[in-house]
Short mmCIF file of N, CA and C and ligand atoms in Angstrom, two decimals:
data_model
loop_
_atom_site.label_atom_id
_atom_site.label_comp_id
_atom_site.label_asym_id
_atom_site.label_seq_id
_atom_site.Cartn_x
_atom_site.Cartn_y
_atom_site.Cartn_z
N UNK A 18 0.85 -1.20 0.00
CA UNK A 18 0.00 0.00 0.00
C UNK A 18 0.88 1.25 0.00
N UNK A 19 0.73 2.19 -0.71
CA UNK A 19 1.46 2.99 -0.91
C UNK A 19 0.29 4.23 -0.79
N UNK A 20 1.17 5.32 0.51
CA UNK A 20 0.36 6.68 0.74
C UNK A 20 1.33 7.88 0.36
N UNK A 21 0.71 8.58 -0.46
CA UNK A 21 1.52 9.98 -0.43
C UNK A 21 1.78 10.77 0.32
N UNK A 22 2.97 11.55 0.72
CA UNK A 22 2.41 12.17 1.92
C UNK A 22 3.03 13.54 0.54
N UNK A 23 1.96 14.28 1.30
CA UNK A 23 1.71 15.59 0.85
C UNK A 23 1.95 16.99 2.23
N UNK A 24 2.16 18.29 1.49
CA UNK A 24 3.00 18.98 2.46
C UNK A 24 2.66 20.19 1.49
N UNK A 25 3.21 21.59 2.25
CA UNK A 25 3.15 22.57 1.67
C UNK A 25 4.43 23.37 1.55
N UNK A 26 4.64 23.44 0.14
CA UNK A 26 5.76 24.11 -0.59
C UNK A 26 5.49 25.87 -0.52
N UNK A 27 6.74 26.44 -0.24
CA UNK A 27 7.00 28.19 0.17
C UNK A 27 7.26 28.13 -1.59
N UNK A 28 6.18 29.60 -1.78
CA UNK A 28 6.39 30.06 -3.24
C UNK A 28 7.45 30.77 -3.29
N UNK A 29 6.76 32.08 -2.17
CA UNK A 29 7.11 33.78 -2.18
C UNK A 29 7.10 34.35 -0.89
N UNK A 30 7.52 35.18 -0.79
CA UNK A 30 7.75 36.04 0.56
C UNK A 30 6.91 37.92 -0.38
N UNK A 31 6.51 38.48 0.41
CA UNK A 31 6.18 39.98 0.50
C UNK A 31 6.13 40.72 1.07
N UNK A 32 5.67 41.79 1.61
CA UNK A 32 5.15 42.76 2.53
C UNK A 32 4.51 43.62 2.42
N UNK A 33 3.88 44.14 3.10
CA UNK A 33 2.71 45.25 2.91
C UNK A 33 3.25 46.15 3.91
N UNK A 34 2.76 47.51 3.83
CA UNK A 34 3.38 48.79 4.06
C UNK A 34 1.90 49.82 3.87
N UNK A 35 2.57 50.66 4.75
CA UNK A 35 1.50 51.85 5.15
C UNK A 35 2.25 52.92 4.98
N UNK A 36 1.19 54.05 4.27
CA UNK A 36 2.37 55.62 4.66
C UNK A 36 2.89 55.83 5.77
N UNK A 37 2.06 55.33 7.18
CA UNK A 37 3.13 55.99 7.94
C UNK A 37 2.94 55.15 9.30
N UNK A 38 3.78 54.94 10.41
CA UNK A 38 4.29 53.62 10.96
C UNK A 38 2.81 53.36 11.90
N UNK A 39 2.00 54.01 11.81
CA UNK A 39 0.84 53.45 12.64
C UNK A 39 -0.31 52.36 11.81
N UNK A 40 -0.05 52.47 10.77
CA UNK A 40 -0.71 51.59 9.98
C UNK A 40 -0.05 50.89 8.49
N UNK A 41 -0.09 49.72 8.44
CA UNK A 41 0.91 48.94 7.28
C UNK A 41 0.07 47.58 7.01
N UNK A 42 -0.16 47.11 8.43
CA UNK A 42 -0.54 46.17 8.47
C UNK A 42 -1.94 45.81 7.85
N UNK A 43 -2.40 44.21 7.30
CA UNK A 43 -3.30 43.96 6.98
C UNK A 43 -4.13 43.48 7.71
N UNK A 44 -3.76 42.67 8.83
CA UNK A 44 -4.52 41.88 10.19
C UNK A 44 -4.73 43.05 11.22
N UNK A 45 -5.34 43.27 11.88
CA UNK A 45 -5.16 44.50 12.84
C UNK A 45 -5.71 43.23 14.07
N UNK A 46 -4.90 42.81 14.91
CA UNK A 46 -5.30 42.49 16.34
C UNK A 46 -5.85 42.96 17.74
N UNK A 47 -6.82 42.84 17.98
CA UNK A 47 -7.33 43.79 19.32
C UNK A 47 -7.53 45.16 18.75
N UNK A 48 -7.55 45.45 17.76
CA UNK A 48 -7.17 47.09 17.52
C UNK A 48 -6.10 48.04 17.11
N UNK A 49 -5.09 46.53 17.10
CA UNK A 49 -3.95 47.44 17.40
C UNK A 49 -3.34 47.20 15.43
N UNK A 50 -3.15 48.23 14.55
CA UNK A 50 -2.10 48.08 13.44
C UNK A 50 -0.98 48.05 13.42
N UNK A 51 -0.67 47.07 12.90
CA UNK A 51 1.18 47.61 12.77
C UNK A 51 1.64 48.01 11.32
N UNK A 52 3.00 48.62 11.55
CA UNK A 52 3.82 49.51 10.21
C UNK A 52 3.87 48.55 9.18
N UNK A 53 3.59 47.04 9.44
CA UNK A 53 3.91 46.69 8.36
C UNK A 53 3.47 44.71 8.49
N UNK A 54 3.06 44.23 7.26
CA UNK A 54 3.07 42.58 7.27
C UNK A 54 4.09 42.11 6.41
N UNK A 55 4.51 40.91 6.94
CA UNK A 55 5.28 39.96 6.00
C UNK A 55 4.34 38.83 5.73
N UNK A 56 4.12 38.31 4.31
CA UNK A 56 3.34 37.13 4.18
C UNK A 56 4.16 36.29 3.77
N UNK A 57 4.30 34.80 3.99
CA UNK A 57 5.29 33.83 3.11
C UNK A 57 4.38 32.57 2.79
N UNK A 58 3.94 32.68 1.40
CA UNK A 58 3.38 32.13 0.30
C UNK A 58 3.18 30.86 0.40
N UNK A 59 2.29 29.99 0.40
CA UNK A 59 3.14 28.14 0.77
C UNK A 59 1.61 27.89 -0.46
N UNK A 60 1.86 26.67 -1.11
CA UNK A 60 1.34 26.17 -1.65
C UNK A 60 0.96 24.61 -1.65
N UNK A 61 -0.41 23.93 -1.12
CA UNK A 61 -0.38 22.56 -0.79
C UNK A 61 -0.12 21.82 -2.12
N UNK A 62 0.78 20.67 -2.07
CA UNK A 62 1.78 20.45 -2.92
C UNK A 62 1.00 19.11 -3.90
N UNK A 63 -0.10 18.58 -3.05
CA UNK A 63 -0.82 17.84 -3.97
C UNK A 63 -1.68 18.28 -5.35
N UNK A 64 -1.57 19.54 -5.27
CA UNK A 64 -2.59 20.77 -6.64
C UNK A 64 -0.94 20.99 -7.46
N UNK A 65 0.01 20.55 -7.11
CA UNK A 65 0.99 20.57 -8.23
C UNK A 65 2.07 22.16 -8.34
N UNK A 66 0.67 23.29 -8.50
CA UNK A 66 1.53 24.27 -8.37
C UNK A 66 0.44 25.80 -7.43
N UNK A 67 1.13 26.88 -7.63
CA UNK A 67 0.50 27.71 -7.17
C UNK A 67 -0.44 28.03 -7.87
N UNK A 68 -1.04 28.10 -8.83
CA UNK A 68 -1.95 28.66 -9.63
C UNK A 68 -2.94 27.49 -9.30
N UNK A 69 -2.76 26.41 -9.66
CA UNK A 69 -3.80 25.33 -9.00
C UNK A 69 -4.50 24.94 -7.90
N UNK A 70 -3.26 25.37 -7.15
CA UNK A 70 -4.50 25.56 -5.42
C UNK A 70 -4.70 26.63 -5.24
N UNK A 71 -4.74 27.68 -5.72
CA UNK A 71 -5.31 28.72 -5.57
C UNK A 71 -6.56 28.58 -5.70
N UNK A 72 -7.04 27.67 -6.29
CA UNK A 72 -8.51 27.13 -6.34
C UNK A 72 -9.08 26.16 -5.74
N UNK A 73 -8.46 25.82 -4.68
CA UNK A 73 -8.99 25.02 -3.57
C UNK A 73 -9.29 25.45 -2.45
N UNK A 74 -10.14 25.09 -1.87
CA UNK A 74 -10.06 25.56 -0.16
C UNK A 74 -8.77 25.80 0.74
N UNK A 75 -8.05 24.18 0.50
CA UNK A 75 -6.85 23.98 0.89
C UNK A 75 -6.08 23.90 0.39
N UNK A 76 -6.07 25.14 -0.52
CA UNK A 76 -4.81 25.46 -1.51
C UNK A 76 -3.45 25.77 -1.04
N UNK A 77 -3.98 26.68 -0.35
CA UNK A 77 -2.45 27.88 0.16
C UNK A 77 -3.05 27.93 2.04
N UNK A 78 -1.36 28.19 2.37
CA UNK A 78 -1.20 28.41 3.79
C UNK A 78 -0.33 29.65 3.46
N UNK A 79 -0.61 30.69 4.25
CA UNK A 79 0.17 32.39 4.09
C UNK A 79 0.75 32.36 5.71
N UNK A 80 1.61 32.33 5.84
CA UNK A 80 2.23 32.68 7.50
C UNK A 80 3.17 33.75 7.43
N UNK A 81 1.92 34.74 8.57
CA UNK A 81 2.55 36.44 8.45
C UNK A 81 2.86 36.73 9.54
N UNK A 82 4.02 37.81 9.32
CA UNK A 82 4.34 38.28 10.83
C UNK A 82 4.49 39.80 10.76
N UNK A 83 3.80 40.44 11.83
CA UNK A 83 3.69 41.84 11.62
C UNK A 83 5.27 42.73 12.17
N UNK A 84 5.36 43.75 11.77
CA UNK A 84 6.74 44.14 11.43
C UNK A 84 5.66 45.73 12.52
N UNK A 85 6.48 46.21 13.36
CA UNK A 85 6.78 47.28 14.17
C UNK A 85 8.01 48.31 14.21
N UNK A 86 7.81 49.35 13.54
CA UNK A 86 8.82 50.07 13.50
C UNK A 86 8.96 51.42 14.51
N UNK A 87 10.11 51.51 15.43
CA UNK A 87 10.39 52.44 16.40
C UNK A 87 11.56 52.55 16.35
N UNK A 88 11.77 54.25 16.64
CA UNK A 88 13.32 54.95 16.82
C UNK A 88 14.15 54.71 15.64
N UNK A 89 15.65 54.15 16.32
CA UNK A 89 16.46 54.24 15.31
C UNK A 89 16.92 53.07 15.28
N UNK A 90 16.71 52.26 15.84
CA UNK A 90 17.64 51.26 16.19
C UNK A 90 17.13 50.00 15.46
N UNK A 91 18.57 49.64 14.84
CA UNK A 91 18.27 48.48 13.32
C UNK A 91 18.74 47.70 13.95
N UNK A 92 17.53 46.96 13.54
CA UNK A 92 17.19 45.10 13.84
C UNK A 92 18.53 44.67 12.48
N UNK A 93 19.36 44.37 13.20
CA UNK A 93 20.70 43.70 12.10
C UNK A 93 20.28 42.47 11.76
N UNK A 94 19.37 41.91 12.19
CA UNK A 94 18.42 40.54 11.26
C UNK A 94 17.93 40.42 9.98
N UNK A 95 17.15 41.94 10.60
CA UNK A 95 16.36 42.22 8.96
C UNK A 95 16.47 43.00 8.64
N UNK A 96 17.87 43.76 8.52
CA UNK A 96 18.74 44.22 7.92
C UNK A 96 19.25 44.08 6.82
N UNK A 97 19.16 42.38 6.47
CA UNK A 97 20.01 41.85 5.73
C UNK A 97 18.74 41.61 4.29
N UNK A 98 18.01 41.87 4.60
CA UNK A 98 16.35 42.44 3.88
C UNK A 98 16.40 43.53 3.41
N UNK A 99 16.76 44.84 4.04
CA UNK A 99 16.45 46.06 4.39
C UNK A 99 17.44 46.94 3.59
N UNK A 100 18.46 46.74 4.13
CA UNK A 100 20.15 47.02 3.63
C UNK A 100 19.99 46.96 1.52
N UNK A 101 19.08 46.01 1.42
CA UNK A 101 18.85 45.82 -0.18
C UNK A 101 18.27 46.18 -0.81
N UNK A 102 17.29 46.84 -0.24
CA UNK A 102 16.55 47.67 -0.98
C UNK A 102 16.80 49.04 -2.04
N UNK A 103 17.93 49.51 -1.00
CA UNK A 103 18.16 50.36 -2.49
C UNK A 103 18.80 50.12 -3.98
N UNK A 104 19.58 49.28 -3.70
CA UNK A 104 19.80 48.20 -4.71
C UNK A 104 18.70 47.92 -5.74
N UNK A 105 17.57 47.83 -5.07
CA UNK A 105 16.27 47.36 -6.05
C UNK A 105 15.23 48.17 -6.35
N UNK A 106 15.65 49.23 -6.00
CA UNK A 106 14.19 50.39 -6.19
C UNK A 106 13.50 50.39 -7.35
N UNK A 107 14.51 50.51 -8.25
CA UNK A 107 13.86 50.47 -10.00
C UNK A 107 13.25 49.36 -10.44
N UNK A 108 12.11 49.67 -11.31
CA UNK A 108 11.57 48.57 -11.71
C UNK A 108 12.58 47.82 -12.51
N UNK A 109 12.39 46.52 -12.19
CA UNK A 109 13.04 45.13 -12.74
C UNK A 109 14.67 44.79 -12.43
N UNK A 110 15.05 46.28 -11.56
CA UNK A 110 16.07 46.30 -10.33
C UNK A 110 16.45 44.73 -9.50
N UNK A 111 17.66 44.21 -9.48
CA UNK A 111 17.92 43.08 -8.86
C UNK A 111 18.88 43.18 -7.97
N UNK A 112 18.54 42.58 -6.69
CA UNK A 112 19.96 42.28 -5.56
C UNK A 112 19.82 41.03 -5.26
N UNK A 113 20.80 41.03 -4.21
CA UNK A 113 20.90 39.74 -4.02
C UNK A 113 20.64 39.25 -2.60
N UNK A 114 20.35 38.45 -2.01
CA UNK A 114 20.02 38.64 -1.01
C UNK A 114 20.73 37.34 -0.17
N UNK A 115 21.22 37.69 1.18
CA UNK A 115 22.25 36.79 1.78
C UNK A 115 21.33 35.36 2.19
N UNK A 116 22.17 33.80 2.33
CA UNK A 116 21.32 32.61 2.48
C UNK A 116 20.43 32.65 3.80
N UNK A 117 21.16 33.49 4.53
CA UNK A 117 20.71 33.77 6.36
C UNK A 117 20.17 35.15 6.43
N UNK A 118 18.71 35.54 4.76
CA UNK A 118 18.13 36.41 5.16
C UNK A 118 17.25 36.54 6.05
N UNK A 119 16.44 35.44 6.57
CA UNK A 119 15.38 35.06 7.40
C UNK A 119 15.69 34.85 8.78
N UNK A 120 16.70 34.86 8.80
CA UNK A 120 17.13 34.68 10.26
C UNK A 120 16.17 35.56 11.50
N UNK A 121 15.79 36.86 11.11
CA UNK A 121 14.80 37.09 12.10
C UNK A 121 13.81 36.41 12.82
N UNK A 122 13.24 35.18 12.09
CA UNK A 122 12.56 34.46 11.96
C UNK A 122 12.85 34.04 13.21
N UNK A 123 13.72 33.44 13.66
CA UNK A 123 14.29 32.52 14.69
C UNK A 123 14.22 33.15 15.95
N UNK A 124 13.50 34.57 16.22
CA UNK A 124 13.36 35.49 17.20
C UNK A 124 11.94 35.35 17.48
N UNK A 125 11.40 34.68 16.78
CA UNK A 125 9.88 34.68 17.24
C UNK A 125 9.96 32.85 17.69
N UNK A 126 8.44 33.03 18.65
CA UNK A 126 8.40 31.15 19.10
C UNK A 126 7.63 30.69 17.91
N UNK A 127 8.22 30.13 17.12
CA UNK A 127 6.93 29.46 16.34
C UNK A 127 5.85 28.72 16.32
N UNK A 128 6.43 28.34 17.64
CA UNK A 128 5.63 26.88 18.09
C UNK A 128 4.29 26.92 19.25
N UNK A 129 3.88 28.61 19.09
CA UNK A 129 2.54 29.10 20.14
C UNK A 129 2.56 30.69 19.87
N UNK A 130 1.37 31.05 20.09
CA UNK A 130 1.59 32.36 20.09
C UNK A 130 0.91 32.90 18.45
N UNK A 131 0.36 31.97 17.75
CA UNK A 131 -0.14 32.22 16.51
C UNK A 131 -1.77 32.31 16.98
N UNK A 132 -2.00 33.24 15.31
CA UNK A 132 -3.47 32.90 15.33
C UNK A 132 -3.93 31.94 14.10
N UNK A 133 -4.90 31.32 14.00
CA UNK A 133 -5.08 30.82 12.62
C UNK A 133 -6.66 30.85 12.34
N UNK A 134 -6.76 31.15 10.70
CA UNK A 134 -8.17 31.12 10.35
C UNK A 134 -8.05 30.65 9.02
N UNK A 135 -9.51 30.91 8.23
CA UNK A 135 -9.41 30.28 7.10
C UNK A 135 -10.28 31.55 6.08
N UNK A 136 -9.08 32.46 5.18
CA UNK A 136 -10.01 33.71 4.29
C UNK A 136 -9.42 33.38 3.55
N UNK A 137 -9.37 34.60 2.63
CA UNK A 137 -8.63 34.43 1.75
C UNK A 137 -7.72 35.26 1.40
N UNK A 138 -6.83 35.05 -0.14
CA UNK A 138 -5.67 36.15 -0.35
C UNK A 138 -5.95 38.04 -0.52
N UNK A 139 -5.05 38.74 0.37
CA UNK A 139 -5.43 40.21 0.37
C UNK A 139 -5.29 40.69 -1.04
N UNK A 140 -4.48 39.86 -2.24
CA UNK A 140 -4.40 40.72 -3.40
C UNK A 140 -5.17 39.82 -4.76
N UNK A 141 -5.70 41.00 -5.92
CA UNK A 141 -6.46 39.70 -6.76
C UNK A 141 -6.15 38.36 -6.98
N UNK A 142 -6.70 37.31 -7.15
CA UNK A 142 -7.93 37.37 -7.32
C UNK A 142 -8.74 36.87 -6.05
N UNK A 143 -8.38 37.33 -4.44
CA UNK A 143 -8.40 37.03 -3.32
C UNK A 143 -9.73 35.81 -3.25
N UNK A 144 -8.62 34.55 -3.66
CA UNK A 144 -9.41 33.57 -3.85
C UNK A 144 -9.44 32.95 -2.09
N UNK A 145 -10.62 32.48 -2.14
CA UNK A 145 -10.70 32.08 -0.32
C UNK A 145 -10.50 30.24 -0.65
N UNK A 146 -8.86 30.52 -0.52
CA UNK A 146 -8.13 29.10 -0.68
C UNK A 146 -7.02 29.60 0.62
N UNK A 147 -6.95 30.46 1.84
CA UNK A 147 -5.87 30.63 2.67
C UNK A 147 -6.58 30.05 3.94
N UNK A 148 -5.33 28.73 4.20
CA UNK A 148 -4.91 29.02 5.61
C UNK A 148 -4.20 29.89 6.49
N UNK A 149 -4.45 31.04 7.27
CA UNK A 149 -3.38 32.10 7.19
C UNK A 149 -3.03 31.75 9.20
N UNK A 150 -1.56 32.20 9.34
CA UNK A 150 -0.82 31.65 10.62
C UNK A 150 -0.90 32.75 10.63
N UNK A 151 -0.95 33.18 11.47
CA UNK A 151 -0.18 34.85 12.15
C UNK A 151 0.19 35.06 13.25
N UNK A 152 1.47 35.03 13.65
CA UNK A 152 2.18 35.50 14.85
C UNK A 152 1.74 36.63 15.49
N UNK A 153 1.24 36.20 16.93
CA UNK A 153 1.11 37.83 17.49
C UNK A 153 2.21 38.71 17.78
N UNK A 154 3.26 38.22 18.22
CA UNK A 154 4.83 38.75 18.38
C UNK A 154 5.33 40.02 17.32
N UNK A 155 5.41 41.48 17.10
CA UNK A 155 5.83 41.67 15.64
C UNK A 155 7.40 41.39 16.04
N UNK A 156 7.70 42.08 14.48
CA UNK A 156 9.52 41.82 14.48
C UNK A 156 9.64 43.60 15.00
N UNK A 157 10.51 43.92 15.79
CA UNK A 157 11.02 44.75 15.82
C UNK A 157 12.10 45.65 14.95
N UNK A 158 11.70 46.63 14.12
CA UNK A 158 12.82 47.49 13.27
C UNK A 158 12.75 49.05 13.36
N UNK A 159 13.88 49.65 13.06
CA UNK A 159 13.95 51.22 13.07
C UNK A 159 12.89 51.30 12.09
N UNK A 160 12.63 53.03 11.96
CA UNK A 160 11.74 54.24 11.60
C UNK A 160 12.33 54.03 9.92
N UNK A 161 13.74 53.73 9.86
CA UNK A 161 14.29 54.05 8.61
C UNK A 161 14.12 52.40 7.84
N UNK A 162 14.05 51.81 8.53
CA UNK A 162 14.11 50.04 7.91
C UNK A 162 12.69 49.85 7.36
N UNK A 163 11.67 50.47 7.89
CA UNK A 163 10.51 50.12 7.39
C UNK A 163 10.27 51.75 6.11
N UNK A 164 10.81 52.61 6.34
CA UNK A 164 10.63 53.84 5.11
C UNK A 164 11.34 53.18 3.81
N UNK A 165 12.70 52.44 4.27
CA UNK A 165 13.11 52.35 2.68
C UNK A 165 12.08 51.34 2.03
N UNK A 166 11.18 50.61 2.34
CA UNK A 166 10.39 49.99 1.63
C UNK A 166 9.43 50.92 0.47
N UNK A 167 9.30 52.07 1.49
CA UNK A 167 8.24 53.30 0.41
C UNK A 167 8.87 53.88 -0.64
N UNK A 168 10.48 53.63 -0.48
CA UNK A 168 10.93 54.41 -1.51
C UNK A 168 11.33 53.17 -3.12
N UNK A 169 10.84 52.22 -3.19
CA UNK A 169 10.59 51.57 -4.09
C UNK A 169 9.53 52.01 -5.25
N UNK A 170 10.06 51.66 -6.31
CA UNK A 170 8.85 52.32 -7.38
C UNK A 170 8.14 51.70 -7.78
N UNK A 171 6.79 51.95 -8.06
CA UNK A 171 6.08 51.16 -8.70
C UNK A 171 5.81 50.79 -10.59
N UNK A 172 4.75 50.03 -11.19
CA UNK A 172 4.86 49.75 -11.93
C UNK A 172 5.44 50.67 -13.26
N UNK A 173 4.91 51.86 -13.25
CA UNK A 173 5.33 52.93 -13.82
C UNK A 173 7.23 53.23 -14.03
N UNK A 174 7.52 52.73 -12.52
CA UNK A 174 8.90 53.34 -12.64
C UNK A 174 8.78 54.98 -12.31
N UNK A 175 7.96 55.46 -11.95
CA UNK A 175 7.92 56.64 -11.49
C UNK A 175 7.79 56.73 -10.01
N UNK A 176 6.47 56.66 -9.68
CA UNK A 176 5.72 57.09 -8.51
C UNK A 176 6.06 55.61 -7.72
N UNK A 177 6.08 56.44 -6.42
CA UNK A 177 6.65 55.42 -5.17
C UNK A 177 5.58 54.16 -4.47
N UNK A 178 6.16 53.55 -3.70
CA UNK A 178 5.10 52.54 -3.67
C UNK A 178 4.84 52.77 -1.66
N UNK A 179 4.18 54.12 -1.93
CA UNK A 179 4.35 54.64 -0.26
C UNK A 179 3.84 54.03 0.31
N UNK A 180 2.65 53.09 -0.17
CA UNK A 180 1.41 52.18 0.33
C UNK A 180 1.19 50.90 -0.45
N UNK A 181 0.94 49.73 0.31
CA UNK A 181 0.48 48.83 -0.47
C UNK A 181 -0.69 47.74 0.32
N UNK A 182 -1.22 47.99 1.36
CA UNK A 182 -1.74 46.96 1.98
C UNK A 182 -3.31 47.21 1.55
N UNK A 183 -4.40 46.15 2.03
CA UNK A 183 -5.34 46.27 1.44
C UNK A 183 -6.43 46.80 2.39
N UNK A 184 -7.54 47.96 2.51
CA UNK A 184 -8.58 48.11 3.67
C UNK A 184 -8.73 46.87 3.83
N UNK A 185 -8.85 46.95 5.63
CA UNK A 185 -9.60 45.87 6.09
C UNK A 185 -10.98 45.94 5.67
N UNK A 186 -11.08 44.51 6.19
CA UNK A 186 -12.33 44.10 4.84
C UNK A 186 -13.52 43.69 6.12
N UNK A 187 -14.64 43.65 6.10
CA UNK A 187 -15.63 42.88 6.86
C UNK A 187 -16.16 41.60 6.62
N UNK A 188 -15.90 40.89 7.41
CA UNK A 188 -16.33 39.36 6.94
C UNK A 188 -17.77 39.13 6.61
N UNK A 189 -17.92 38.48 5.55
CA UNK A 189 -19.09 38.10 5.42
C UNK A 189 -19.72 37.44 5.97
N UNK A 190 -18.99 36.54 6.60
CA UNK A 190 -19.64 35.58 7.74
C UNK A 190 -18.89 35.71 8.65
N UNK A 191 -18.95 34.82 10.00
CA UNK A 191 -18.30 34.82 11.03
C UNK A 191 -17.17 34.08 11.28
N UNK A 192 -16.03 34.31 11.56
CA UNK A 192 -14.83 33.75 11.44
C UNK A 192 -14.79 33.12 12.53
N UNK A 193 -14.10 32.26 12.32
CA UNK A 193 -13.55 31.31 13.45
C UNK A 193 -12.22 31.33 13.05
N UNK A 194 -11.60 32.08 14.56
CA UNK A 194 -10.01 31.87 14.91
C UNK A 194 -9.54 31.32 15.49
N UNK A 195 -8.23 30.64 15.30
CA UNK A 195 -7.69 29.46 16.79
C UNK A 195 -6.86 29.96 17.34
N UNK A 196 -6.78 30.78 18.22
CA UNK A 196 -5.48 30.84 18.85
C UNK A 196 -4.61 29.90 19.98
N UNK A 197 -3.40 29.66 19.34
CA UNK A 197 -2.56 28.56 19.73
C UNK A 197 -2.15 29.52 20.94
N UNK A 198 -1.86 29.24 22.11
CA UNK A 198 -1.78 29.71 23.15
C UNK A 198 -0.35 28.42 23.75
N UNK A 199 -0.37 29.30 25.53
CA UNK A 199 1.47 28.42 25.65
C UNK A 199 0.29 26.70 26.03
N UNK A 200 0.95 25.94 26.14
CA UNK A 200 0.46 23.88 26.31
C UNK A 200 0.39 23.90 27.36
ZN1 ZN B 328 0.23 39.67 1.17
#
């Protein structure tokens, strides 16, 4: 007898951004926004690719972590993120980015402290195929680590990309959230 085991493959990484550090974020918890989300893309690996489970319920898993920006003081983690951006401002602009960019990562518990639900993606064609994780923890970064993100250009190559996250939205129905709490 032979069983597949199936799993979910990381597409992409992103972030969303707000003009200005009180709002970025797409999840707002208790009330509270933050300067900024990271989403990282996963795709359930039995639909083959991303475009295919995008049309499933249990297509995609998105696990985001909200980004908090204060003072001056650079998070040398995600730095190694941050530091590259000017490198890439222009459209179709390329850097490179070090193997131990994620390392921030390893500052949060992964293993409690999430929320989880089931919507869908914040950008078209916000198909409701997401499992989405979200850390309550944000990452901590300077005033300036989360601005150089605005100074990226958009499609044009002109005008800046000061904003990108999406209004919160009202559920159509009633959500059910899990929050993983300490065991
Ligand atoms: Zn996103």
């Amino acid at each position: 007898m032979f069983n597949a085991i199936f799993g979910f493959i990381f597409e992409q990484m992103h972030l969303h951004w707000g003009e200005k550090d009180d709002h970025g974020s797409e999840h707002v918890i208790d009330g509270k926004i933050f300067s900024g989300e990271i989403h990282l893309v996963h795709f359930n690996s039995k639909y083959g690719d991303f475009d295919t489970a995008a049309n499933h319920r249990d297509g995609l898993v998105v696990v985001a972590f909200f980004i908090q920006a204060k003072g001056d003081k650079k998070n040398k983690m995600f730095a190694k993120i941050t530091d590259q951006i000017p490198n890439a401002r222009e459209l179709h602009a390329k850097s490179f980015l070090a193997a131990d960019c994620l390392k921030w990562m390893s500052t949060q518990e992964l293993d409690k402290h999430y929320f989880m639900y089931h919507g869908s993606l914040t950008t078209p064609p916000y198909s409701e195929a997401v499992t989405w994780i979200i850390y309550r923890k944000p990452i901590h970064v300077s005033k300036q680590q989360i601005a150089a993100f605005r100074k990226l250009r958009a499609a044009d190559n002109i005008h800046q990309i000061t904003k990108n996250r999406r209004q919160l939205q009202t559920p159509h129905k009633r959500l059910t959230v899990i929050f993983a709490g300490k065991p």
